Amino acid sequence: MTPFLFYTLSFLALYGALNTIFRKNPITCAMHLALTMVALAGLFFNIGAYFIAGVQLVVYAGAVMVLFVMVVMLFDNKQTSETKDNKHMAVKVFISVFMLGILSGVIPHSTGFTNKIVAPEVTPTKSLATLLFSDYVLFFEWIGVLLMIVAVGVVLLSRSEDS
Amino acid sequence: MGEDIFSSVINTVKIVIIFLFMVHMVPLLVWVERRASAFMQNRFGPNRVGPFGLTQLLADLVKFIFKEDFASSKTNKFYFYLAPVLAIIPVALAFGSLPLSSPIYIDSFQLFGYSLGPYLFEIRSFPMDVGIIFVFGVSSLAVYSLLLAGWSSGSKFSLLGALRASAQAISYELALSLSLLGVLILFNTFSFDQIIEMQNQSLNFQFFSKEIKINFLPNWGIFYQPLGALLLFVALFAEANRLPFDLPEAEAELVAGYHTEYGGIKIIIFYMGEYGHMLVASSLMVILYFGGYNLYPLLNEEILQSWLLPNFSLTATSLLTSLILFLCFFLKVLFFLWVFIWVRWTLPRFRYDQLMDLGWKTLLPWSLFNAIATAVVIWLVNWGNA
């Protein structure tokens, strides 16, 4: 892993993530989120997790974010970008602080990051696939079921009662 | 980049040449497209400027470059200028990772008193172990260009074109990835080099622990995956926004769709993106299903080397081999490019609901079936070996 690439891509990812939160124009936010996704894919490439990098590009940057952008484009931008939502400020602040507390509580228990990326003996994709379909097959299937429930739910909700 | 100055320079030049090759295919393809359409419709086509009208495109290019760089006041300037750039980057990245010919071996030699080499240069911009995943990853980003172009133009026609483009791209991406699964299961690798290497032998497979070998046929993917190849080709048509899938720019309904507001050099860059997509799609078809740069029984690296090596040095042999194999690859790619053009001037455009029906009700189930059937068949015929 080259340090230069790592720092460039990390900067891009953080820049995109911050802009996603702080920009007013929804399209700009969505594009910065897409930038974050692409930078993350680059980071995955950088550590040799090629399959995950490719999936990150195809699924998140190439499909999910495209849908986001498409939906945002359908809104009337002038209205959405000028509204300011100040309701329930106390609840929002409480939830944010709560989440921050959980995160900062977890960080000391992290095992830390090793600086060296060891070149794996087998192809990473193959070992990933083997793990997914042996040790983690139950979780893998559960996620599939979860996605299925979401899909069925969306179809059910988007249909009107009489049809 | 490389171990020393020499290999770094060669690699840089190589990247530039491969990019320029892709870009320079555009005027040629536009010329072929216009002449072919004229031929099919019993017209003349461009035939005044230069021999066979070949320099018509040069004249057009000069016109496009000197046109006023215009953006209407309703546009969002940043995204308006970003969109054409985003059209060409994914295509250039995808094309750069395709192996175009056999690697060139350069024996050690003396230059300005330094002894250099030996080197091995691959004919691609950068090596990529997971070729297929990388190509599909970066090509899936191309749809942002269409979306941003449509949205930032501030015009209803452009926006409608962009919406159609994104819906179409997402629908056909599923079929695209699933139709690939068959060939991935078959070759059991993501790497283009290994896929080409496996196709560089005579057709042979295990059939219930019996070895079947057909000597006069190459081991091409098309013989195992005819359905997968067809589905992939159709999905690639849709991804490249070519007729009959060019609803994002249907001129009868949307003026010119997402690039209605564009002109001058910006629209040329959109064209580069579109024709670059065709080039990548044709190259993918050749690499995955038609043996890449090898033409097994007649032409491959070993055969060429056995002809050339007695007469030339090692370096010259390698260079000539690479050149001949590149021409072989290029001819195969040209065939698929011709199919793209041929189909465009033969089939009428789909209606929007037909397009979605084809994507979701035909391509998707069939590609799922293809993937599952391939997996089951491979599992069955390898029954005795496991």
Coordinates of C-alpha atoms in Angstrom, one line a residue:
Chain A
M1 CA 0.0 0.0 0.0
T2 CA 1.5 3.3 -1.0
P3 CA 1.2 6.0 1.6
F4 CA 0.7 8.7 -1.0
L5 CA -2.3 7.0 -2.4
F6 CA -3.6 6.2 1.0
Y7 CA -3.5 9.8 2.2
T8 CA -4.9 11.2 -1.1
L9 CA -7.8 8.7 -1.1
S10 CA -8.5 9.2 2.6
F11 CA -8.5 13.0 2.1
L12 CA -11.0 12.6 -0.8
A13 CA -13.2 10.3 1.3
L14 CA -13.2 12.7 4.3
Y15 CA -13.7 15.7 2.1
G16 CA -16.6 14.0 0.4
A17 CA -18.2 12.9 3.6
L18 CA -17.9 16.4 5.2
N19 CA -19.4 18.1 2.2
T20 CA -22.2 15.6 2.1
I21 CA -23.3 16.9 5.5
F22 CA -22.5 20.6 5.2
R23 CA -23.5 21.5 1.7
K24 CA -27.0 22.9 1.1
N25 CA -27.7 21.8 -2.5
P26 CA -29.0 18.2 -2.4
I27 CA -27.3 17.3 -5.7
T28 CA -24.0 18.5 -4.5
C29 CA -24.4 16.4 -1.3
A30 CA -25.2 13.3 -3.3
M31 CA -22.3 13.8 -5.7
H32 CA -20.0 14.2 -2.7
L33 CA -21.3 11.0 -1.2
A34 CA -20.6 9.3 -4.5
L35 CA -17.0 10.8 -4.3
T36 CA -16.7 9.2 -0.9
M37 CA -17.8 5.8 -2.2
V38 CA -15.3 6.0 -5.1
A39 CA -12.5 7.0 -2.7
L40 CA -13.4 4.1 -0.4
A41 CA -13.3 1.7 -3.4
G42 CA -9.9 3.1 -4.2
L43 CA -8.8 2.4 -0.6
F44 CA -10.0 -1.2 -0.9
F45 CA -8.1 -1.5 -4.1
N46 CA -5.1 -0.2 -2.4
I47 CA -5.0 -2.9 0.3
G48 CA -5.7 -5.6 -2.3
A49 CA -9.3 -6.3 -1.5
Y50 CA -10.1 -6.2 -5.2
F51 CA -13.5 -7.9 -5.1
I52 CA -14.9 -5.6 -2.4
A53 CA -13.5 -2.6 -4.2
G54 CA -15.3 -3.7 -7.4
V55 CA -18.5 -4.4 -5.6
Q56 CA -18.3 -1.0 -3.8
L57 CA -18.0 0.6 -7.2
V58 CA -20.7 -1.4 -9.0
V59 CA -23.3 -1.5 -6.1
Y60 CA -22.8 1.7 -4.1
A61 CA -21.3 4.2 -6.5
G62 CA -22.8 2.8 -9.7
A63 CA -26.3 1.8 -8.6
V64 CA -27.4 3.0 -5.1
M65 CA -26.0 6.6 -5.5
V66 CA -27.4 6.8 -9.0
L67 CA -30.8 6.1 -7.6
F68 CA -30.3 8.7 -4.9
V69 CA -29.3 11.3 -7.5
M70 CA -32.2 10.4 -9.7
V71 CA -34.7 10.8 -6.9
V72 CA -33.1 14.1 -5.7
M73 CA -33.3 15.4 -9.3
L74 CA -37.0 14.9 -9.3
F75 CA -37.5 17.3 -6.3
D76 CA -38.0 20.9 -6.7
N77 CA -34.5 22.0 -5.6
K78 CA -35.3 25.7 -4.8
Q79 CA -37.8 24.7 -2.1
T80 CA -35.8 21.9 -0.5
S81 CA -32.5 23.8 -0.3
E82 CA -34.1 26.8 1.4
T83 CA -36.1 25.0 4.1
K84 CA -34.6 24.9 7.5
D85 CA -35.8 22.3 9.9
N86 CA -35.4 23.5 13.5
K87 CA -38.1 21.3 15.0
H88 CA -37.2 18.7 17.7
M89 CA -33.7 20.2 18.1
A90 CA -33.4 18.8 21.6
V91 CA -34.1 15.2 20.4
K92 CA -31.6 15.6 17.5
V93 CA -28.8 16.9 19.7
F94 CA -29.5 14.1 22.3
I95 CA -29.3 11.4 19.6
S96 CA -26.1 12.9 18.1
V97 CA -24.4 13.1 21.5
F98 CA -25.6 9.6 22.4
M99 CA -24.1 8.1 19.2
L100 CA -20.9 10.0 19.7
G101 CA -20.7 8.7 23.2
I102 CA -21.2 5.1 22.0
L103 CA -18.5 5.6 19.3
S104 CA -16.0 7.2 21.6
G105 CA -16.7 4.4 24.2
V106 CA -15.9 1.8 21.5
I107 CA -12.7 3.3 20.2
P108 CA -10.5 2.4 23.3
H109 CA -11.6 -1.3 22.9
S110 CA -10.5 -1.4 19.3
T111 CA -7.7 -3.9 18.6
G112 CA -5.9 -1.2 16.6
F113 CA -4.7 -1.2 13.0
T114 CA -1.6 -2.9 11.9
N115 CA 0.6 -0.9 9.6
K116 CA 1.7 -3.8 7.5
I117 CA -0.6 -5.2 4.9
V118 CA 0.5 -8.8 4.5
A119 CA 0.2 -10.3 1.0
P120 CA -2.3 -13.1 1.4
E121 CA -1.3 -16.6 0.4
V122 CA -4.5 -17.4 -1.5
T123 CA -6.4 -15.0 -3.7
P124 CA -8.4 -12.7 -1.4
T125 CA -11.6 -13.2 -3.4
K126 CA -11.5 -16.9 -3.1
S127 CA -10.9 -16.9 0.6
L128 CA -13.6 -14.3 1.0
A129 CA -16.0 -16.5 -0.9
T130 CA -15.0 -19.6 1.1
L131 CA -15.6 -17.7 4.4
L132 CA -18.9 -16.4 3.2
F133 CA -20.2 -19.8 2.3
S134 CA -18.8 -21.8 5.2
D135 CA -18.4 -19.9 8.5
Y136 CA -20.7 -17.0 7.8
V137 CA -23.3 -18.8 5.6
L138 CA -26.1 -18.3 8.1
F139 CA -25.5 -14.5 8.3
F140 CA -25.2 -14.3 4.6
E141 CA -28.5 -16.0 4.1
W142 CA -30.1 -13.8 6.8
I143 CA -29.0 -10.7 5.0
G144 CA -30.6 -12.2 1.8
V145 CA -33.8 -12.7 3.7
L146 CA -33.7 -9.2 5.1
L147 CA -33.3 -7.7 1.6
M148 CA -36.1 -9.9 0.3
I149 CA -38.4 -8.6 3.1
V150 CA -37.5 -5.0 2.2
A151 CA -38.2 -5.7 -1.5
V152 CA -41.6 -7.3 -0.7
G153 CA -42.4 -4.5 1.7
V154 CA -41.7 -1.8 -0.8
V155 CA -43.9 -3.5 -3.4
L156 CA -46.7 -3.9 -0.8
L157 CA -46.5 -0.3 0.4
S158 CA -46.2 1.3 -3.0
R159 CA -49.4 -0.5 -4.3
S160 CA -52.7 1.1 -3.5
E161 CA -55.4 -0.8 -1.7
D162 CA -57.8 -1.3 -4.5
S163 CA -55.6 -2.6 -7.3
Chain B
M1 CA 5.5 3.0 -13.0
G2 CA 8.7 0.9 -13.5
E3 CA 12.0 0.0 -12.0
D4 CA 14.1 2.6 -13.8
I5 CA 13.8 5.7 -16.1
F6 CA 13.6 3.7 -19.3
S7 CA 10.6 1.5 -18.2
S8 CA 8.9 4.5 -16.6
V9 CA 9.2 6.5 -19.9
I10 CA 7.9 3.5 -21.9
N11 CA 5.0 3.0 -19.6
T12 CA 4.0 6.6 -19.7
V13 CA 4.2 6.7 -23.5
K14 CA 2.2 3.4 -23.5
I15 CA -0.6 4.9 -21.4
V16 CA -0.8 8.0 -23.7
I17 CA -0.8 5.9 -26.9
I18 CA -3.6 3.6 -25.7
F19 CA -5.7 6.6 -24.7
L20 CA -5.0 8.3 -28.0
F21 CA -5.8 5.1 -29.8
M22 CA -9.2 5.0 -28.2
V23 CA -9.8 8.7 -29.0
H24 CA -8.7 8.4 -32.6
M25 CA -11.1 5.5 -33.2
V26 CA -14.0 8.0 -32.7
P27 CA -13.7 9.9 -36.0
L28 CA -13.1 6.7 -37.9
L29 CA -16.2 5.1 -36.4
V30 CA -18.3 8.2 -37.0
W31 CA -17.2 8.0 -40.7
V32 CA -18.0 4.3 -40.9
E33 CA -21.3 5.0 -39.2
R34 CA -22.3 7.7 -41.6
R35 CA -21.1 5.9 -44.7
A36 CA -22.7 2.6 -43.6
S37 CA -26.0 4.3 -42.8
A38 CA -26.0 6.0 -46.2
F39 CA -25.2 2.7 -47.9
M40 CA -28.1 1.0 -46.0
Q41 CA -30.5 3.8 -46.9
N42 CA -29.5 4.1 -50.5
R43 CA -27.8 7.5 -50.0
F44 CA -24.3 8.7 -50.6
G45 CA -23.2 9.9 -47.2
P46 CA -20.2 12.2 -46.8
N47 CA -18.3 11.9 -50.0
R48 CA -17.0 15.4 -50.9
V49 CA -14.2 16.1 -48.5
G50 CA -11.1 14.0 -49.3
P51 CA -11.1 10.5 -50.6
F52 CA -14.4 8.7 -49.7
G53 CA -15.2 11.7 -47.5
L54 CA -12.6 10.6 -45.0
T55 CA -11.5 14.1 -44.1
Q56 CA -15.1 15.2 -43.5
L57 CA -14.6 14.4 -39.8
L58 CA -11.5 16.5 -39.6
A59 CA -13.4 19.4 -41.0
D60 CA -16.2 18.7 -38.5
L61 CA -13.7 18.6 -35.7
V62 CA -12.3 22.0 -36.7
K63 CA -15.8 23.4 -36.7
F64 CA -16.6 21.9 -33.3
I65 CA -13.4 23.3 -31.7
F66 CA -14.0 26.8 -33.0
K67 CA -17.7 26.9 -32.0
E68 CA -18.6 29.3 -29.2
D69 CA -18.3 27.7 -25.8
F70 CA -21.9 28.4 -24.8
A71 CA -23.7 27.6 -21.6
S72 CA -27.2 29.1 -21.0
S73 CA -27.9 31.1 -17.9
K74 CA -30.1 28.4 -16.5
T75 CA -27.3 25.9 -16.2
N76 CA -25.4 24.9 -13.1
K77 CA -21.9 25.8 -14.6
F78 CA -19.8 23.5 -12.5
Y79 CA -21.7 20.3 -13.2
F80 CA -22.4 21.4 -16.8
Y81 CA -18.7 21.4 -17.5
L82 CA -18.0 18.4 -15.3
A83 CA -20.4 16.1 -17.1
P84 CA -18.5 15.6 -20.4
V85 CA -15.3 15.0 -18.4
L86 CA -17.1 12.3 -16.4
A87 CA -18.2 10.7 -19.7
I88 CA -14.7 10.0 -20.8
I89 CA -12.8 9.1 -17.6
P90 CA -14.6 5.8 -16.8
V91 CA -14.3 4.6 -20.4
A92 CA -10.6 5.5 -20.6
L93 CA -9.9 3.7 -17.3
A94 CA -11.9 0.6 -18.5
F95 CA -10.1 0.5 -21.9
G96 CA -6.8 1.0 -20.2
S97 CA -7.1 -2.2 -18.2
L98 CA -7.8 -4.5 -21.2
P99 CA -5.0 -6.6 -22.6
L100 CA -4.7 -5.6 -26.2
S101 CA -1.9 -7.9 -27.3
S102 CA 0.8 -10.3 -26.1
P103 CA 3.5 -8.7 -23.8
I104 CA 6.6 -7.3 -25.4
Y105 CA 9.9 -8.7 -24.2
I106 CA 12.9 -6.5 -24.6
D107 CA 16.3 -8.1 -24.2
S108 CA 19.0 -6.3 -22.2
F109 CA 20.8 -3.7 -24.3
Q110 CA 23.3 -0.7 -24.0
L111 CA 22.1 2.9 -24.2
F112 CA 24.4 5.9 -23.6
G113 CA 26.8 3.6 -21.7
Y114 CA 24.2 2.2 -19.4
S115 CA 23.2 -1.5 -19.7
L116 CA 19.5 -1.8 -19.4
G117 CA 16.9 -4.5 -19.3
P118 CA 15.6 -7.1 -19.8
Y119 CA 12.1 -5.8 -19.7
L120 CA 8.6 -7.2 -20.2
F121 CA 5.9 -4.6 -21.2
E122 CA 2.3 -5.5 -21.2
I123 CA 0.1 -4.0 -23.9
R124 CA -2.3 -2.2 -21.6
S125 CA -2.2 0.9 -19.5
F126 CA -2.0 -0.8 -16.2
P127 CA -2.1 -4.4 -15.1
M128 CA -5.2 -5.4 -13.1
D129 CA -5.7 -8.8 -11.5
V130 CA -9.4 -8.5 -11.3
G131 CA -9.9 -7.2 -14.8
I132 CA -13.6 -7.9 -15.2
I133 CA -14.6 -6.5 -11.8
F134 CA -12.6 -3.4 -12.4
V135 CA -14.0 -2.8 -15.9
F136 CA -17.6 -3.1 -14.7
G137 CA -16.9 -1.1 -11.6
V138 CA -15.6 1.9 -13.5
S139 CA -18.1 1.6 -16.4
S140 CA -20.9 1.7 -14.0
L141 CA -19.8 5.2 -13.0
A142 CA -20.4 6.5 -16.6
V143 CA -24.1 7.1 -15.8
Y144 CA -23.2 10.1 -13.6
S145 CA -22.1 11.9 -16.7
L146 CA -25.6 11.5 -18.3
L147 CA -27.4 12.3 -15.0
L148 CA -25.4 15.5 -14.4
A149 CA -25.5 16.6 -18.0
G150 CA -29.3 16.3 -17.9
W151 CA -29.8 17.9 -14.5
S152 CA -27.3 20.8 -14.9
S153 CA -28.6 21.9 -18.3
G154 CA -31.7 23.4 -16.7
S155 CA -33.9 22.1 -19.5
K156 CA -36.9 19.8 -19.3
F157 CA -35.8 17.7 -22.3
S158 CA -32.3 17.2 -20.8
L159 CA -33.8 16.2 -17.4
L160 CA -36.1 13.7 -19.0
G161 CA -33.3 12.2 -21.0
A162 CA -31.2 11.9 -17.8
L163 CA -34.0 10.2 -15.9
R164 CA -34.4 7.7 -18.7
A165 CA -30.7 7.2 -18.9
S166 CA -30.4 6.4 -15.2
A167 CA -33.4 4.1 -15.1
Q168 CA -32.1 2.2 -18.1
A169 CA -28.5 2.0 -16.9
I170 CA -29.6 0.6 -13.5
S171 CA -32.1 -1.9 -15.1
Y172 CA -29.6 -3.3 -17.5
E173 CA -26.7 -3.4 -15.1
L174 CA -28.3 -6.3 -13.3
A175 CA -28.6 -8.3 -16.5
L176 CA -25.1 -7.3 -17.4
S177 CA -23.5 -8.6 -14.2
L178 CA -25.7 -11.8 -14.1
S179 CA -24.9 -12.7 -17.7
L180 CA -21.2 -12.5 -16.8
L181 CA -21.6 -15.0 -14.0
G182 CA -21.7 -17.9 -16.4
V183 CA -18.3 -17.1 -18.0
L184 CA -16.8 -16.4 -14.6
I185 CA -17.9 -19.8 -13.3
L186 CA -16.6 -21.4 -16.5
F187 CA -13.1 -19.9 -16.4
N188 CA -13.0 -19.7 -12.6
T189 CA -11.0 -16.4 -12.6
F190 CA -11.5 -12.6 -12.8
S191 CA -8.2 -12.0 -14.7
F192 CA -8.3 -11.3 -18.4
D193 CA -4.9 -12.8 -19.0
Q194 CA -6.0 -16.2 -17.5
I195 CA -9.2 -16.1 -19.5
I196 CA -7.3 -15.5 -22.7
E197 CA -4.8 -18.2 -21.8
M198 CA -7.5 -20.7 -21.2
Q199 CA -9.1 -20.0 -24.6
N200 CA -5.7 -20.5 -26.3
Q201 CA -6.1 -24.3 -26.7
S202 CA -8.3 -26.7 -28.6
L203 CA -11.8 -27.2 -27.4
N204 CA -11.6 -29.7 -24.6
F205 CA -13.7 -30.5 -21.6
Q206 CA -14.5 -33.2 -19.1
F207 CA -17.8 -35.0 -19.7
F208 CA -18.6 -37.4 -16.8
S209 CA -14.9 -38.2 -16.4
K210 CA -14.4 -38.7 -20.1
E211 CA -12.0 -36.4 -21.8
I212 CA -13.5 -34.8 -25.0
K213 CA -11.2 -32.9 -27.3
I214 CA -12.0 -31.3 -30.7
N215 CA -8.7 -30.3 -32.3
F216 CA -9.8 -27.9 -35.1
L217 CA -11.9 -25.7 -32.8
P218 CA -10.4 -23.2 -30.3
N219 CA -11.5 -23.4 -26.6
W220 CA -13.5 -20.2 -26.9
G221 CA -16.1 -19.1 -24.4
I222 CA -18.8 -18.7 -27.1
F223 CA -19.0 -22.5 -27.5
Y224 CA -19.8 -23.0 -23.8
Q225 CA -21.8 -19.8 -23.2
P226 CA -23.7 -18.9 -26.3
L227 CA -26.7 -17.6 -24.3
G228 CA -24.5 -15.7 -21.9
A229 CA -22.7 -14.1 -24.8
L230 CA -25.9 -13.0 -26.4
L231 CA -27.3 -11.6 -23.2
L232 CA -24.1 -9.8 -22.4
F233 CA -24.0 -8.2 -25.8
V234 CA -27.6 -7.0 -25.6
A235 CA -26.9 -5.5 -22.1
L236 CA -23.8 -3.8 -23.4
F237 CA -25.8 -2.2 -26.2
A238 CA -28.1 -0.8 -23.5
E239 CA -25.2 0.4 -21.4
A240 CA -23.6 2.2 -24.3
N241 CA -26.9 3.9 -25.1
R242 CA -26.8 2.8 -28.7
L243 CA -29.9 2.3 -30.8
P244 CA -32.3 0.5 -30.3
F245 CA -31.6 1.5 -26.6
D246 CA -31.0 5.2 -27.2
L247 CA -34.1 6.5 -25.4
P248 CA -32.1 9.0 -23.3
E249 CA -31.5 10.9 -26.5
A250 CA -34.5 10.0 -28.6
E251 CA -34.6 13.0 -31.0
A252 CA -38.3 12.6 -31.9
E253 CA -39.4 13.1 -28.3
L254 CA -36.5 14.8 -26.4
V255 CA -34.7 17.0 -29.0
A256 CA -31.4 15.3 -28.1
G257 CA -32.0 14.2 -24.6
Y258 CA -29.3 14.8 -22.0
H259 CA -27.0 16.6 -24.3
T260 CA -29.6 19.0 -25.8
E261 CA -27.8 22.0 -24.4
Y262 CA -24.3 21.0 -25.3
G263 CA -22.3 22.1 -28.3
G264 CA -18.8 22.5 -29.6
I265 CA -16.0 20.5 -28.1
K266 CA -18.2 19.4 -25.1
I267 CA -20.4 17.3 -27.4
I268 CA -17.4 15.8 -29.1
I269 CA -16.3 14.6 -25.6
F270 CA -19.7 13.0 -25.1
Y271 CA -19.3 11.2 -28.5
M272 CA -15.8 10.0 -27.4
G273 CA -17.5 8.5 -24.3
E274 CA -20.2 6.8 -26.4
Y275 CA -17.8 5.4 -29.0
G276 CA -15.3 4.5 -26.2
H277 CA -18.1 2.5 -24.6
M278 CA -18.6 0.6 -27.9
L279 CA -14.9 -0.1 -28.1
V280 CA -14.8 -1.4 -24.5
A281 CA -17.9 -3.5 -25.1
S282 CA -16.5 -5.0 -28.3
S283 CA -13.2 -5.7 -26.7
L284 CA -14.9 -7.4 -23.8
M285 CA -16.9 -9.6 -26.1
V286 CA -13.7 -10.6 -27.9
I287 CA -11.7 -11.2 -24.7
L288 CA -14.4 -13.2 -22.9
Y289 CA -16.0 -15.2 -25.7
F290 CA -13.7 -15.1 -28.8
G291 CA -10.2 -15.8 -27.5
G292 CA -8.8 -12.3 -27.0
Y293 CA -5.8 -11.6 -29.2
N294 CA -5.1 -15.3 -30.0
L295 CA -6.7 -17.1 -32.9
Y296 CA -5.9 -20.6 -31.6
P297 CA -5.3 -23.1 -34.4
L298 CA -3.7 -20.5 -36.7
L299 CA -2.2 -17.7 -34.7
N300 CA -0.9 -17.4 -31.2
E301 CA 2.3 -16.5 -29.4
E302 CA 4.0 -19.8 -29.7
I303 CA 3.2 -20.3 -33.4
L304 CA 4.4 -16.9 -34.3
Q305 CA 7.6 -17.3 -32.3
S306 CA 8.4 -20.6 -34.0
W307 CA 8.1 -18.8 -37.3
L308 CA 10.0 -15.6 -36.4
L309 CA 12.6 -16.7 -34.0
P310 CA 15.0 -18.3 -36.5
N311 CA 15.1 -15.1 -38.5
F312 CA 15.0 -12.3 -35.9
S313 CA 16.4 -11.4 -32.6
L314 CA 14.4 -12.1 -29.4
T315 CA 13.3 -8.4 -29.1
A316 CA 12.3 -8.1 -32.7
T317 CA 10.4 -11.4 -32.5
S318 CA 8.5 -10.2 -29.5
L319 CA 7.7 -6.9 -31.1
L320 CA 6.4 -8.4 -34.3
T321 CA 4.4 -11.1 -32.5
S322 CA 2.8 -8.4 -30.4
L323 CA 2.0 -6.3 -33.5
I324 CA 0.5 -9.2 -35.4
L325 CA -1.6 -10.3 -32.4
F326 CA -2.7 -6.8 -31.9
L327 CA -3.9 -6.7 -35.5
C328 CA -5.7 -10.0 -34.9
F329 CA -7.4 -8.5 -31.8
F330 CA -8.3 -5.3 -33.6
L331 CA -9.9 -7.2 -36.5
K332 CA -12.1 -9.1 -34.1
V333 CA -13.0 -5.9 -32.3
L334 CA -13.8 -4.2 -35.6
F335 CA -16.3 -7.0 -36.4
F336 CA -18.2 -6.2 -33.2
L337 CA -18.0 -2.5 -33.8
W338 CA -19.5 -3.2 -37.2
V339 CA -22.3 -5.2 -35.5
F340 CA -23.0 -2.1 -33.3
I341 CA -23.3 0.1 -36.3
W342 CA -25.2 -2.5 -38.4
V343 CA -27.8 -3.0 -35.6
R344 CA -28.2 0.8 -35.2
W345 CA -29.3 1.3 -38.8
T346 CA -31.4 -1.9 -38.9
L347 CA -33.6 -1.9 -35.9
P348 CA -36.1 0.8 -34.9
R349 CA -36.0 2.3 -31.4
F350 CA -37.9 0.5 -28.5
R351 CA -40.8 2.1 -26.8
Y352 CA -40.0 2.8 -23.1
D353 CA -42.2 0.1 -21.7
Q354 CA -40.8 -2.4 -24.2
L355 CA -37.3 -1.4 -23.1
M356 CA -38.1 -2.1 -19.4
D357 CA -39.9 -5.3 -20.3
L358 CA -36.9 -6.5 -22.2
G359 CA -34.6 -5.7 -19.3
W360 CA -36.6 -7.0 -16.4
K361 CA -38.8 -9.7 -17.9
T362 CA -36.5 -11.2 -20.5
L363 CA -32.8 -10.5 -19.9
L364 CA -32.8 -10.7 -16.1
P365 CA -34.6 -14.1 -15.8
W366 CA -32.6 -15.6 -18.7
S367 CA -29.3 -14.5 -17.3
L368 CA -30.2 -15.9 -13.9
F369 CA -31.2 -19.1 -15.6
N370 CA -27.9 -19.1 -17.5
A371 CA -25.8 -18.6 -14.3
I372 CA -27.6 -21.3 -12.4
A373 CA -27.6 -23.7 -15.4
T374 CA -23.9 -23.2 -15.9
A375 CA -23.2 -23.9 -12.2
V376 CA -25.3 -27.0 -12.2
V377 CA -23.8 -28.4 -15.4
I378 CA -20.3 -27.8 -14.2
W379 CA -21.1 -29.4 -10.9
L380 CA -22.6 -32.4 -12.7
V381 CA -19.9 -33.1 -15.3
N382 CA -17.2 -32.8 -12.6
W383 CA -19.2 -35.3 -10.5
G384 CA -16.6 -38.1 -10.7
N385 CA -13.6 -35.8 -10.2
A386 CA -14.7 -34.4 -6.8

